PDB file of C-alpha atoms (C1' of nucleotides) in Angstrom:
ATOM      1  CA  UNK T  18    -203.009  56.398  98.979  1.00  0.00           C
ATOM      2  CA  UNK T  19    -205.309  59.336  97.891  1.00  0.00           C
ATOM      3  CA  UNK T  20    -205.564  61.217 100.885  1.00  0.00           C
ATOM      4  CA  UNK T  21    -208.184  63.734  99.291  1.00  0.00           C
ATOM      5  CA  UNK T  22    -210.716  60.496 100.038  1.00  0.00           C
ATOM      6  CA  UNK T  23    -210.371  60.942 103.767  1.00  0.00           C
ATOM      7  CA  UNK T  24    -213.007  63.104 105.291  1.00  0.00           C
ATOM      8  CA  UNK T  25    -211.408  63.901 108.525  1.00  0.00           C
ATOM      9  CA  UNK T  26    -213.905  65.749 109.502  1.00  0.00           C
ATOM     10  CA  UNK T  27    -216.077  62.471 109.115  1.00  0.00           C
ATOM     11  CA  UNK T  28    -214.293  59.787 109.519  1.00  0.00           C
ATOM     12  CA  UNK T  29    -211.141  61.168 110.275  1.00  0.00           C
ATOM     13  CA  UNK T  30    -210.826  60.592 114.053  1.00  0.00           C
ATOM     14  CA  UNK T  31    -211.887  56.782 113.627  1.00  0.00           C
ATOM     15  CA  UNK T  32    -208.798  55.837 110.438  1.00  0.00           C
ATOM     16  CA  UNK T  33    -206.743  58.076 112.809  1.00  0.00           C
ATOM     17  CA  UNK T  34    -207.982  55.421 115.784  1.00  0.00           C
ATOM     18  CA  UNK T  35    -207.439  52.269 113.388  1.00  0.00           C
ATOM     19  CA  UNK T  36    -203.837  53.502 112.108  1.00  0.00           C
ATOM     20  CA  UNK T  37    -202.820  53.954 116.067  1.00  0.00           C
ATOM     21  CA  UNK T  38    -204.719  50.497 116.947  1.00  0.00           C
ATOM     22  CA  UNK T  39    -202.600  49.282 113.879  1.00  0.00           C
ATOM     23  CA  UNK T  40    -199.134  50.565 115.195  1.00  0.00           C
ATOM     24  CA  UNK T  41    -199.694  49.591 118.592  1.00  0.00           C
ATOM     25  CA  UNK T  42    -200.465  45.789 116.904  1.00  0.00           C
ATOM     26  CA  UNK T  43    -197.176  45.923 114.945  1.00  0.00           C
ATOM     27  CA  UNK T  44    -195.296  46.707 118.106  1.00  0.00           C
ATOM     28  CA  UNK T  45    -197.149  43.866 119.842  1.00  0.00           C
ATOM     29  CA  UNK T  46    -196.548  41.878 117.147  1.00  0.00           C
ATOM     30  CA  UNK T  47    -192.653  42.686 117.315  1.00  0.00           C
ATOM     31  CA  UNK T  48    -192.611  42.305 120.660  1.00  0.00           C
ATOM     32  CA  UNK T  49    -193.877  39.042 120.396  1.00  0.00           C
ATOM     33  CA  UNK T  50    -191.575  37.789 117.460  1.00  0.00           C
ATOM     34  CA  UNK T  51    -188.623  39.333 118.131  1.00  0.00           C
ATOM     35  CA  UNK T  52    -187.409  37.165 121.070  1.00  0.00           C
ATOM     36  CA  UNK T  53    -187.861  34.274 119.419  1.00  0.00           C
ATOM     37  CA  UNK T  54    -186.251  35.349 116.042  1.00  0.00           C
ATOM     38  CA  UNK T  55    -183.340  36.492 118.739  1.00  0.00           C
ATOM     39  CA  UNK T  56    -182.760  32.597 119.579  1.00  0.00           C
ATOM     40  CA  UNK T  57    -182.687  31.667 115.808  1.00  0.00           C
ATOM     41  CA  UNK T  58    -180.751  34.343 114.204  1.00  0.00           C
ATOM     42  CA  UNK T  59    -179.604  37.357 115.665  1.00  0.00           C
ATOM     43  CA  UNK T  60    -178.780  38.600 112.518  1.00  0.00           C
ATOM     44  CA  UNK T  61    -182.634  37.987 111.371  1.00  0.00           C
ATOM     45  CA  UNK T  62    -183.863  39.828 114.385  1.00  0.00           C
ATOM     46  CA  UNK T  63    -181.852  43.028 114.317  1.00  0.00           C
ATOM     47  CA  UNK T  64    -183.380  43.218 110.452  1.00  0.00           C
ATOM     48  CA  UNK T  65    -186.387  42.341 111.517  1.00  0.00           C
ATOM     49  CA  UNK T  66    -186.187  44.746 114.429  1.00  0.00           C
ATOM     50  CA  UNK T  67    -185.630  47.448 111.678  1.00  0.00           C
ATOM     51  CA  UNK T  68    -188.193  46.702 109.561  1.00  0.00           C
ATOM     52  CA  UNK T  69    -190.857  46.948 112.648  1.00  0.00           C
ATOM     53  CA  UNK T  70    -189.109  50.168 113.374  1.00  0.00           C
ATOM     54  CA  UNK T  71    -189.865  51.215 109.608  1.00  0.00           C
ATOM     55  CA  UNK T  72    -193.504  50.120 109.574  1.00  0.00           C
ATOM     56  CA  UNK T  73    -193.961  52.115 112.756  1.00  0.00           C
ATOM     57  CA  UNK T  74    -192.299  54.794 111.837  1.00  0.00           C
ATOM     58  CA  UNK T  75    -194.089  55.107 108.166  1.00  0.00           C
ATOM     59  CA  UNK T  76    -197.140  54.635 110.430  1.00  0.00           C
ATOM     60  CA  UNK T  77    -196.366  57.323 112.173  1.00  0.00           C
ATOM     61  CA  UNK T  78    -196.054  59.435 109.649  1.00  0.00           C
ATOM     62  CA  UNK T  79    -199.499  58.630 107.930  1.00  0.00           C
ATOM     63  CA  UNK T  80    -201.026  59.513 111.044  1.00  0.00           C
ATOM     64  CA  UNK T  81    -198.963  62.703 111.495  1.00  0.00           C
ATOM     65  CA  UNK T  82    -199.414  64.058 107.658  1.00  0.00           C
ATOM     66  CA  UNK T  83    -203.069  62.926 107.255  1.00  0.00           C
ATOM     67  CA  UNK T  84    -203.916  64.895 110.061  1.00  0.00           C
ATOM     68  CA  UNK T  85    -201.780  67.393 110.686  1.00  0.00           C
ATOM     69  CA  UNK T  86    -204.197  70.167 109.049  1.00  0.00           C
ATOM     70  CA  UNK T  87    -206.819  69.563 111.573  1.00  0.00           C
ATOM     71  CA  UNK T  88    -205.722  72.338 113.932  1.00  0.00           C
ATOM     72  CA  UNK T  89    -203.423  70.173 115.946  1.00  0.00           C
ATOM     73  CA  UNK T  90    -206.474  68.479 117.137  1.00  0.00           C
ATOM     74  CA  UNK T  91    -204.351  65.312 116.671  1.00  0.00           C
ATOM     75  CA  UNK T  92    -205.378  62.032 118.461  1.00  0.00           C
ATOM     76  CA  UNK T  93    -202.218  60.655 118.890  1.00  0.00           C
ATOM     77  CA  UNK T  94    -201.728  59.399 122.521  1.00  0.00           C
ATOM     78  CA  UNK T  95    -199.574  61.988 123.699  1.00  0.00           C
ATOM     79  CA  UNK T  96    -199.197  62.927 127.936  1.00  0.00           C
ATOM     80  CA  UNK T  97    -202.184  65.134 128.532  1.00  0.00           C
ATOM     81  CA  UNK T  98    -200.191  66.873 130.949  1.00  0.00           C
ATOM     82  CA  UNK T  99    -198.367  68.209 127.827  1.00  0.00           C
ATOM     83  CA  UNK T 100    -200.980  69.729 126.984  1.00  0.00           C
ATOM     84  CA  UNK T 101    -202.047  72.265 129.368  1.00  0.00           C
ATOM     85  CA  UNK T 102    -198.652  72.633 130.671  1.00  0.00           C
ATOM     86  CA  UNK T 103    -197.746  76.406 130.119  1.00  0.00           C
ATOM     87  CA  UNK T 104    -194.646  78.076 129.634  1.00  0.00           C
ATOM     88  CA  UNK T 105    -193.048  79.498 132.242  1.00  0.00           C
ATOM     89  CA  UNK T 106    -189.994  81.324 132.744  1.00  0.00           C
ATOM     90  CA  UNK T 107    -190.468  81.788 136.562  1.00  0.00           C
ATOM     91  CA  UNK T 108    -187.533  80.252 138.376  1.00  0.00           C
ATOM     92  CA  UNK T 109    -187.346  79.294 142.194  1.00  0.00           C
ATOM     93  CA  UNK T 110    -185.404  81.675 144.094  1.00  0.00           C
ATOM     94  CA  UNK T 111    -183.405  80.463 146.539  1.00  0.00           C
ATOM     95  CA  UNK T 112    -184.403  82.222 150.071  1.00  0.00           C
ATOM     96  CA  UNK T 113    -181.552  84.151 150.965  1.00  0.00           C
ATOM     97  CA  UNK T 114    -179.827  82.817 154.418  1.00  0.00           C
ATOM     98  CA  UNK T 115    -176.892  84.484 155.931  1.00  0.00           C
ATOM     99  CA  UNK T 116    -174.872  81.995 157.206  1.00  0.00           C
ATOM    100  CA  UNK T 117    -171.456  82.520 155.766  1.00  0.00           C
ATOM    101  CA  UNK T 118    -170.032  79.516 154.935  1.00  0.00           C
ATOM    102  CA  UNK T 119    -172.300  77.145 155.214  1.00  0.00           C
ATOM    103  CA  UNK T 120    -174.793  79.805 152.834  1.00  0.00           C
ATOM    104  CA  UNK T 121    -172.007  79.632 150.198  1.00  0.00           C
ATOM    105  CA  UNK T 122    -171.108  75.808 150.717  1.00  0.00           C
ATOM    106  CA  UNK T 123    -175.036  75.281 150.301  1.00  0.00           C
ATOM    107  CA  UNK T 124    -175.327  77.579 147.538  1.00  0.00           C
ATOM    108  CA  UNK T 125    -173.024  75.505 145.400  1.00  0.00           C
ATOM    109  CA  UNK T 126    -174.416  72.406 146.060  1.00  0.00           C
ATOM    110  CA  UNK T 127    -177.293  73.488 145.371  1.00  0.00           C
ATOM    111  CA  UNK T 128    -175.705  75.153 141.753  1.00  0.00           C
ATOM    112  CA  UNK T 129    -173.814  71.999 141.128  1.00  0.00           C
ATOM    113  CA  UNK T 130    -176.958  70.349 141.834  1.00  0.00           C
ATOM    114  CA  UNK T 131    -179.928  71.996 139.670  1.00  0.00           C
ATOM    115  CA  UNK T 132    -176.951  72.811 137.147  1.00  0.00           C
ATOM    116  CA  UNK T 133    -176.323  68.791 136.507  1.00  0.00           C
ATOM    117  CA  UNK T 134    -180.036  67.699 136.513  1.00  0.00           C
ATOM    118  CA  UNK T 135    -181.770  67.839 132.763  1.00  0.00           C
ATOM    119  CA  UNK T 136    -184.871  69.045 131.571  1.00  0.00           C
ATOM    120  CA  UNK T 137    -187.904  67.404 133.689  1.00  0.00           C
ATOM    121  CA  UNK T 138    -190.751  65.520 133.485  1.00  0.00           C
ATOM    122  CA  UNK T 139    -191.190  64.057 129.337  1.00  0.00           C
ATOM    123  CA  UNK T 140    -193.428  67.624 128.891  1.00  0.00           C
ATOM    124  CA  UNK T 141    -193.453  67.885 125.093  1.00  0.00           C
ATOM    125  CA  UNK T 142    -192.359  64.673 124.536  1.00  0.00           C
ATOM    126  CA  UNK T 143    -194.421  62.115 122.049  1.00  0.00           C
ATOM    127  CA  UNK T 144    -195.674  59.150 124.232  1.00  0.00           C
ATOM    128  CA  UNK T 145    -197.108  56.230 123.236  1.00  0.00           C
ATOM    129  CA  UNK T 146    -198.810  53.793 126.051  1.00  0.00           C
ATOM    130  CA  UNK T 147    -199.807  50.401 125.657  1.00  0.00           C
ATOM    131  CA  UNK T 148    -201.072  47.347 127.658  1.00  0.00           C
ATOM    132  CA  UNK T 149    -198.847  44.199 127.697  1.00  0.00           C
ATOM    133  CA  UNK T 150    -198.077  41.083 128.955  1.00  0.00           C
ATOM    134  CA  UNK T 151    -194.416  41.031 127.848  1.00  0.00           C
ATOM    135  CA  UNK T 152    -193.084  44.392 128.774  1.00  0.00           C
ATOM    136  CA  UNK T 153    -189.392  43.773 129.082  1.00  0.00           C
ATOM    137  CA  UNK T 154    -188.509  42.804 125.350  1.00  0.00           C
ATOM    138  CA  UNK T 155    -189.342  45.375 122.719  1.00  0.00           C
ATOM    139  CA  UNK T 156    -185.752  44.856 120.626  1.00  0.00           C
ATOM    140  CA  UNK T 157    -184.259  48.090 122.131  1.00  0.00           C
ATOM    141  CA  UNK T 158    -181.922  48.146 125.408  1.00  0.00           C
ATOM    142  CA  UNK T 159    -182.978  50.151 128.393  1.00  0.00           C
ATOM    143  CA  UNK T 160    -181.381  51.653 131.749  1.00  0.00           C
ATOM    144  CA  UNK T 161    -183.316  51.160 134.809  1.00  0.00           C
ATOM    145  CA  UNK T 162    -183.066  54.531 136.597  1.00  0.00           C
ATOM    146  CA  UNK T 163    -185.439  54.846 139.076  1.00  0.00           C
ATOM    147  CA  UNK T 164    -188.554  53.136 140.543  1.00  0.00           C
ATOM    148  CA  UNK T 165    -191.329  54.999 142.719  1.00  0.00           C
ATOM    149  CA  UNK T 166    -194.255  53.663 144.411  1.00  0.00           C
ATOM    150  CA  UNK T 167    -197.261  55.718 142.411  1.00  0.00           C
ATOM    151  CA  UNK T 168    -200.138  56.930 144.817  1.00  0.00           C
ATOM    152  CA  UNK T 169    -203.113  54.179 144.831  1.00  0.00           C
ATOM    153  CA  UNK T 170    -201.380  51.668 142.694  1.00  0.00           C
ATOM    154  CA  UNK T 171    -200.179  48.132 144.435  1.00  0.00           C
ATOM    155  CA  UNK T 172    -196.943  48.369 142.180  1.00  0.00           C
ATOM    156  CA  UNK T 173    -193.927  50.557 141.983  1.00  0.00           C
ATOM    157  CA  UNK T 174    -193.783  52.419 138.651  1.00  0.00           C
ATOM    158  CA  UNK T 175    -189.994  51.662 137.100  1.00  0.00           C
ATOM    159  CA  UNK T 176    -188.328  54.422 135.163  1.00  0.00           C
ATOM    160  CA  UNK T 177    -185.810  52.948 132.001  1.00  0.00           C
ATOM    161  CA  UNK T 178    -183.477  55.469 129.546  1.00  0.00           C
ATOM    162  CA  UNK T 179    -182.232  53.854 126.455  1.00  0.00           C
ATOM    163  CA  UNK T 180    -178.826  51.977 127.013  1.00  0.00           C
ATOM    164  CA  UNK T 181    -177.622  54.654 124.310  1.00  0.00           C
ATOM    165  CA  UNK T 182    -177.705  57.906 125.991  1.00  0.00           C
ATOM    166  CA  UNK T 183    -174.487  58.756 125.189  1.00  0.00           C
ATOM    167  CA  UNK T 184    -175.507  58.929 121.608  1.00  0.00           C
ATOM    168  CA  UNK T 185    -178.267  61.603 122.468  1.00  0.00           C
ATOM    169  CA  UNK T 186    -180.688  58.877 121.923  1.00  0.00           C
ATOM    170  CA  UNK T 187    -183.373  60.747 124.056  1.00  0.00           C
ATOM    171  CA  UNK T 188    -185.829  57.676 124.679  1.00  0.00           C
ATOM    172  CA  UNK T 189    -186.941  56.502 127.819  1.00  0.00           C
ATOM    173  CA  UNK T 190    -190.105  54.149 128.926  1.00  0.00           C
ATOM    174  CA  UNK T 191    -191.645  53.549 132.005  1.00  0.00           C
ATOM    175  CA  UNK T 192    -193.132  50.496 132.730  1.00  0.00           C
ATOM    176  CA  UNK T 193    -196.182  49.870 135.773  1.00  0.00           C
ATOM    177  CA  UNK T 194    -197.627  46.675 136.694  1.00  0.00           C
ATOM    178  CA  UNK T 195    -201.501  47.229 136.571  1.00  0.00           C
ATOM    179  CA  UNK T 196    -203.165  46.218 139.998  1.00  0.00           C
ATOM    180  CA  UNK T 197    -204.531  43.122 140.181  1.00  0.00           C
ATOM    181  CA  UNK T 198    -207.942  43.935 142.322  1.00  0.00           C
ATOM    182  CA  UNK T 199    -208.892  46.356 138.954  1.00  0.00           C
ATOM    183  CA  UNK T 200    -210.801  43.790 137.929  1.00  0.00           C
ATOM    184  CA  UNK T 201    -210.253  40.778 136.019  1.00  0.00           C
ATOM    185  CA  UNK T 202    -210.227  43.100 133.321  1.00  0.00           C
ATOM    186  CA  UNK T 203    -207.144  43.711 133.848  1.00  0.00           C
ATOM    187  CA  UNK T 204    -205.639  40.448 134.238  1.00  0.00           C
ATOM    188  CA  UNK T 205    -205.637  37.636 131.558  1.00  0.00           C
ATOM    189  CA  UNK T 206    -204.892  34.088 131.341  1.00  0.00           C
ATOM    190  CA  UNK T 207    -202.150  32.274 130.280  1.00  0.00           C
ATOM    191  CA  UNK T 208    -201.927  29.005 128.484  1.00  0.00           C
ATOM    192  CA  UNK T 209    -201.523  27.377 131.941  1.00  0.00           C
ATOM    193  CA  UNK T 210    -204.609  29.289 132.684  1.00  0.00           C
ATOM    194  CA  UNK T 211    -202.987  31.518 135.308  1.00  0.00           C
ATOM    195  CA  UNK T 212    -203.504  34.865 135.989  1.00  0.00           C
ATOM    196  CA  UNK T 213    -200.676  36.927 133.447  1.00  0.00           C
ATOM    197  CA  UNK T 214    -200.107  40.250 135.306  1.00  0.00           C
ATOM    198  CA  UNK T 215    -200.358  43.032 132.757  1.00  0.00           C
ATOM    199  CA  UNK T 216    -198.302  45.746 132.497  1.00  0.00           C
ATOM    200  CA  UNK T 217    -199.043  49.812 131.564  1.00  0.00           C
ATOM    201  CA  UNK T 218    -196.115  50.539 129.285  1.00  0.00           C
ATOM    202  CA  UNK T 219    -195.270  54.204 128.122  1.00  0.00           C
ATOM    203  CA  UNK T 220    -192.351  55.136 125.787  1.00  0.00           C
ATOM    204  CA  UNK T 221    -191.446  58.813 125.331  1.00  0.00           C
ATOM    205  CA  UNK T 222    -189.757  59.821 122.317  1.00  0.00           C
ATOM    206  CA  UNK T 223    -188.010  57.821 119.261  1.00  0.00           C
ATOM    207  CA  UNK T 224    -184.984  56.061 119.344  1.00  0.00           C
ATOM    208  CA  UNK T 225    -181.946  58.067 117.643  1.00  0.00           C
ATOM    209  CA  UNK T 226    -179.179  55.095 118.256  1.00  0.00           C
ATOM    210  CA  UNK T 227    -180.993  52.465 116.142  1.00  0.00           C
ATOM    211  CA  UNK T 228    -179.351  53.253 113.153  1.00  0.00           C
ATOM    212  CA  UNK T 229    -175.811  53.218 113.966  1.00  0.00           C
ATOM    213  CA  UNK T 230    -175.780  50.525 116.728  1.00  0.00           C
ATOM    214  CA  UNK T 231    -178.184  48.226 115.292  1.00  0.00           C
ATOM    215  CA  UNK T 232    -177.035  47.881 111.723  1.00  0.00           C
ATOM    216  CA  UNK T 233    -173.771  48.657 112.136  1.00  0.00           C
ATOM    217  CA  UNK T 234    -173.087  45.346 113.859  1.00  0.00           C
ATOM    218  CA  UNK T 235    -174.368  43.616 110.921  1.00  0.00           C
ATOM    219  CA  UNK T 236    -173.495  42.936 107.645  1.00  0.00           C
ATOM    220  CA  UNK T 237    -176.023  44.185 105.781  1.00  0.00           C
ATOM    221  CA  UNK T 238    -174.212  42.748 102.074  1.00  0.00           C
ATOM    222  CA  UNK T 239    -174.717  39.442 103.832  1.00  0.00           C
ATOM    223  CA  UNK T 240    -178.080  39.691 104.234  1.00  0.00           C
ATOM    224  CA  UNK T 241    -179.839  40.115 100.870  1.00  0.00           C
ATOM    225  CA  UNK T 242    -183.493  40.193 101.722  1.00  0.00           C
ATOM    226  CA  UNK T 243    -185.654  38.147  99.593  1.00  0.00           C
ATOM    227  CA  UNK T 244    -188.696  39.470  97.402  1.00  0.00           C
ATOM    228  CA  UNK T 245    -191.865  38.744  98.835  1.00  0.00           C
ATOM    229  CA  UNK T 246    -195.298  39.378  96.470  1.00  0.00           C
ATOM    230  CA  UNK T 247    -198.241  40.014  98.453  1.00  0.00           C
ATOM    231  CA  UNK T 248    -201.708  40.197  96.793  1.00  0.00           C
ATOM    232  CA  UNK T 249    -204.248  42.951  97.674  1.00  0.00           C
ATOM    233  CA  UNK T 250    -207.494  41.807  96.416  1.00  0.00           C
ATOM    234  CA  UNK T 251    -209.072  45.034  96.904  1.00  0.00           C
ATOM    235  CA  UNK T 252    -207.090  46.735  94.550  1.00  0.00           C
ATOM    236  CA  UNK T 253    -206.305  43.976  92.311  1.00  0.00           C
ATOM    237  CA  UNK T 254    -202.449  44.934  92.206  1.00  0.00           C
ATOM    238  CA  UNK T 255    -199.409  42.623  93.614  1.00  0.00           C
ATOM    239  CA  UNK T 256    -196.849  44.582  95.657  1.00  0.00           C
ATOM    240  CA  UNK T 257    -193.502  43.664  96.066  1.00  0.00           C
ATOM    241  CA  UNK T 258    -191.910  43.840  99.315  1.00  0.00           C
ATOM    242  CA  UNK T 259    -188.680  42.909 100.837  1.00  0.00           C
ATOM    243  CA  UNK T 260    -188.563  40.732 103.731  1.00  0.00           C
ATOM    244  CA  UNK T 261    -185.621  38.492 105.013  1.00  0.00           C
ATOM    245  CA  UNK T 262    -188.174  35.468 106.177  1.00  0.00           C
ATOM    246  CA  UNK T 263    -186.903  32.042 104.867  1.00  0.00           C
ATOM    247  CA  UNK T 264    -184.486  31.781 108.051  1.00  0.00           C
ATOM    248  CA  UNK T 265    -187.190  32.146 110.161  1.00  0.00           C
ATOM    249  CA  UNK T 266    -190.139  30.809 109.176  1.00  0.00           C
ATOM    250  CA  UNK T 267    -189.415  27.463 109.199  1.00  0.00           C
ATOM    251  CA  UNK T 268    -188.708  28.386 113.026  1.00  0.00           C
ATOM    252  CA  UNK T 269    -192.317  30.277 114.020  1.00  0.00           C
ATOM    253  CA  UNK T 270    -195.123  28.509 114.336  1.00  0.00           C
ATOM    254  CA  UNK T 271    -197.073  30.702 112.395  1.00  0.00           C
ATOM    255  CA  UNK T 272    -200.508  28.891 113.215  1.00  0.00           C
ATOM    256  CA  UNK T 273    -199.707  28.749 116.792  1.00  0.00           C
ATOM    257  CA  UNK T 274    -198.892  32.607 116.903  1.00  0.00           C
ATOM    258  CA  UNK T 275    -202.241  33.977 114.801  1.00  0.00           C
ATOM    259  CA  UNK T 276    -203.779  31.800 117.895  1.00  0.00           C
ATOM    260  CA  UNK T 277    -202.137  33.434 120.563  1.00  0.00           C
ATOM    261  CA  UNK T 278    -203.172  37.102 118.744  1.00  0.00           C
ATOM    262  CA  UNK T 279    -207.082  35.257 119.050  1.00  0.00           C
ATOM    263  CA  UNK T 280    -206.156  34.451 122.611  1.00  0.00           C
ATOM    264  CA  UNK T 281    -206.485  36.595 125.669  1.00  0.00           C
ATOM    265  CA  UNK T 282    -203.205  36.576 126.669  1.00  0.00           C
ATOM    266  CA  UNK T 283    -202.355  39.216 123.853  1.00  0.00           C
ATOM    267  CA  UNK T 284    -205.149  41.504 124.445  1.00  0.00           C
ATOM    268  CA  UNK T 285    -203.205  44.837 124.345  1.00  0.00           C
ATOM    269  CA  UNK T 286    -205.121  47.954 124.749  1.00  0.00           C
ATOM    270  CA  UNK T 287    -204.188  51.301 123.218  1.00  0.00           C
ATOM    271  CA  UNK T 288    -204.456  53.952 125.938  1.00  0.00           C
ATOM    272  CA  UNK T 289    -205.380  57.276 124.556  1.00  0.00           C
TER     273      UNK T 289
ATOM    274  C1'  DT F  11    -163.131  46.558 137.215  1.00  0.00           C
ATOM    275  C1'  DA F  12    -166.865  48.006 134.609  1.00  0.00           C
ATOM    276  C1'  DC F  13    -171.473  48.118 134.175  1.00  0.00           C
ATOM    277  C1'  DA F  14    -176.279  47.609 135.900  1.00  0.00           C
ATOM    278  C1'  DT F  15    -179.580  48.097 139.551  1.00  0.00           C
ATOM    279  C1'  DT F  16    -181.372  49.914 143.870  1.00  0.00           C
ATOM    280  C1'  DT F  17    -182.905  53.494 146.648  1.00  0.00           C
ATOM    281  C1'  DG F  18    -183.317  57.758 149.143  1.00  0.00           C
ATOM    282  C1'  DA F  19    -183.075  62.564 148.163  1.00  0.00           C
ATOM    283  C1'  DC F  20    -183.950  66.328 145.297  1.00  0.00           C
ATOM    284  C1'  DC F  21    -186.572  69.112 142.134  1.00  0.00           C
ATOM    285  C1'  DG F  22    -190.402  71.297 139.822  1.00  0.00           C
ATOM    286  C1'  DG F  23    -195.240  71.325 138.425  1.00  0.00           C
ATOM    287  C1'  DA F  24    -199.913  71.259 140.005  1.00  0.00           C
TER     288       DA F  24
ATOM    289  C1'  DT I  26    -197.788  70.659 150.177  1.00  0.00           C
ATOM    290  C1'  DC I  27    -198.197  66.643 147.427  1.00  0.00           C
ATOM    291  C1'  DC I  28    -196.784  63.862 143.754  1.00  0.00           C
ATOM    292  C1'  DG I  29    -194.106  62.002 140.157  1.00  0.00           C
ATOM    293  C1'  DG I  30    -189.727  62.214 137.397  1.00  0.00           C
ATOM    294  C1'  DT I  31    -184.801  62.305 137.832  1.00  0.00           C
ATOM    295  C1'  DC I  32    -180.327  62.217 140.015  1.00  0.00           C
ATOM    296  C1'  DA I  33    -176.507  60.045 142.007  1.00  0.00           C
ATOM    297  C1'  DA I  34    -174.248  57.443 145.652  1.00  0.00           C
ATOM    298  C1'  DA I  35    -174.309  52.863 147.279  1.00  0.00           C
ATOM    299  C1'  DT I  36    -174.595  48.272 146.200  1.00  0.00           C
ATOM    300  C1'  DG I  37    -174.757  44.149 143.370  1.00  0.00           C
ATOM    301  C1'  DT I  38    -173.066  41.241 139.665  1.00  0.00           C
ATOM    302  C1'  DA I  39    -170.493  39.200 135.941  1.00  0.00           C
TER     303       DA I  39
END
DNA sequence: TACATTTGACCGGA
DNA sequence: TCCGGTCAAATGTA
């Protein structure tokens, strides 16, 4: 891509819109195919749970170097509180009782206490949020850690770690069920034409444990991916890729899936 | 028995 | 003081 032809200035916050839209689609779409590929071929889905992971991630990093020079006056969908959040050393001092023991027994809980919790609140951390239907299955494994009933919301907010904490992996997602008397806006059909309840999801951070647990399990020399040549009209070139799809294909109903994207069902929103 | 989930308490920022 | 994120003991489950 020549990246002197984008006029951020100009058009630069809409293509940095449109690559975001476009990520959050390939997660939907991942989240959507990966389940069933699961059922198929395990061995299929973990690849294809890495290439989705690539796509984002190259994604990612479009969005980051294209637009990196604007003064960190980045779009990406990061927690506003982030933003204004300053840095400060202050610390809460612990009013000073003197009750002898019980002081010093206190005391040390209270060490043992603030001295085993971990940084708080995802401040600094990349978020992404998105709208979905289906917000269990995304390919990774998560921890359920907490839940909390959020002021003016119907629905507890839960609180999930990656399974993988013990490998530093340092992502965590929390997922709350939008109300249901937002609107219908909120709420789309199904197939059976009931109401689907949709679901706010926010992930904080990248996976670190893909690599090793994911395609370690797998042998990779078994699993030659096949050539696929796509055709880009507007550039009159054929690119190669790689993709692993003839185990699959035959499985997905590919007509059937472009009509669920159409349908309402999948009508993710990208909350900014 | 090991691992996952639940739930009330704790903590820190606003 | 309120609110939301996290901890950790209790509980559930395979």
């Amino acid at each position: 891509m020549d990246h002197s032809n984008i006029n951020c200035s100009g058009h630069g916050a809409e293509i940095e819109a449109l690559l975001w839209r476009q990520q959050e689609l390939v997660t939907q779409l991942r989240a959507l195919i990966l389940p069933q590929l699961h059922d198929v071929d395990s061995g299929s889905a973990e690849l294809a749970l890495h290439l989705f992971d690539d796509v984002i991630g190259c994604n990612t990093s479009v969005v980051s170097k294209l637009f990196s020079a604007r003064g960190g006056a980045s779009s990406e969908p990061v927690d506003d509180k982030s933003l204004v959040r300053k840095n400060s050393t202050s610390t809460t001092t612990t009013t000073a009782h003197d009750d002898g023991m019980d002081e010093i027994l206190e005391q040390q809980t209270m060490h043992s206490r603030s001295a085993g919790r971990k940084r708080r609140r995802n401040e600094g951390k990349r978020s992404r949020s998105l709208v979905t239907n289906v917000p269990d299955y995304d390919g990774h494994q998560w921890r359920k850690y907490g839940q909390k009933k959020i002021n003016g919301s119907q629905h507890a907010r839960s609180y999930y770690r990656c399974t993988f904490t013990e490998r530093n992996c340092p992502a965590t997602k929390t997922i709350q069920q939008q109300d249901k008397d937002g609107g219908s806006a909120n709420y789309s059909t199904d197939v059976n034409g009931d109401e689907a309840a949709k679901y706010t999801v926010v992930y904080y951070s990248d996976h670190t444990c893909k690599t090793s647990d994911n395609m370690s399990n797998n042998n990779i020399a078994d699993h030659q991916p096949n050539l696929v040549d796509i055709d880009f009209p507007s550039t009159g070139k054929t690119e190669i890729f790689t993709a692993d799809i003839t185990e699959w294909e035959t499985e997905l109903d590919v007509p059937a899936l472009l009509e669920v994207f159409n349908n309402s069902l999948l009508n993710w929103e990208v909350i900014c």
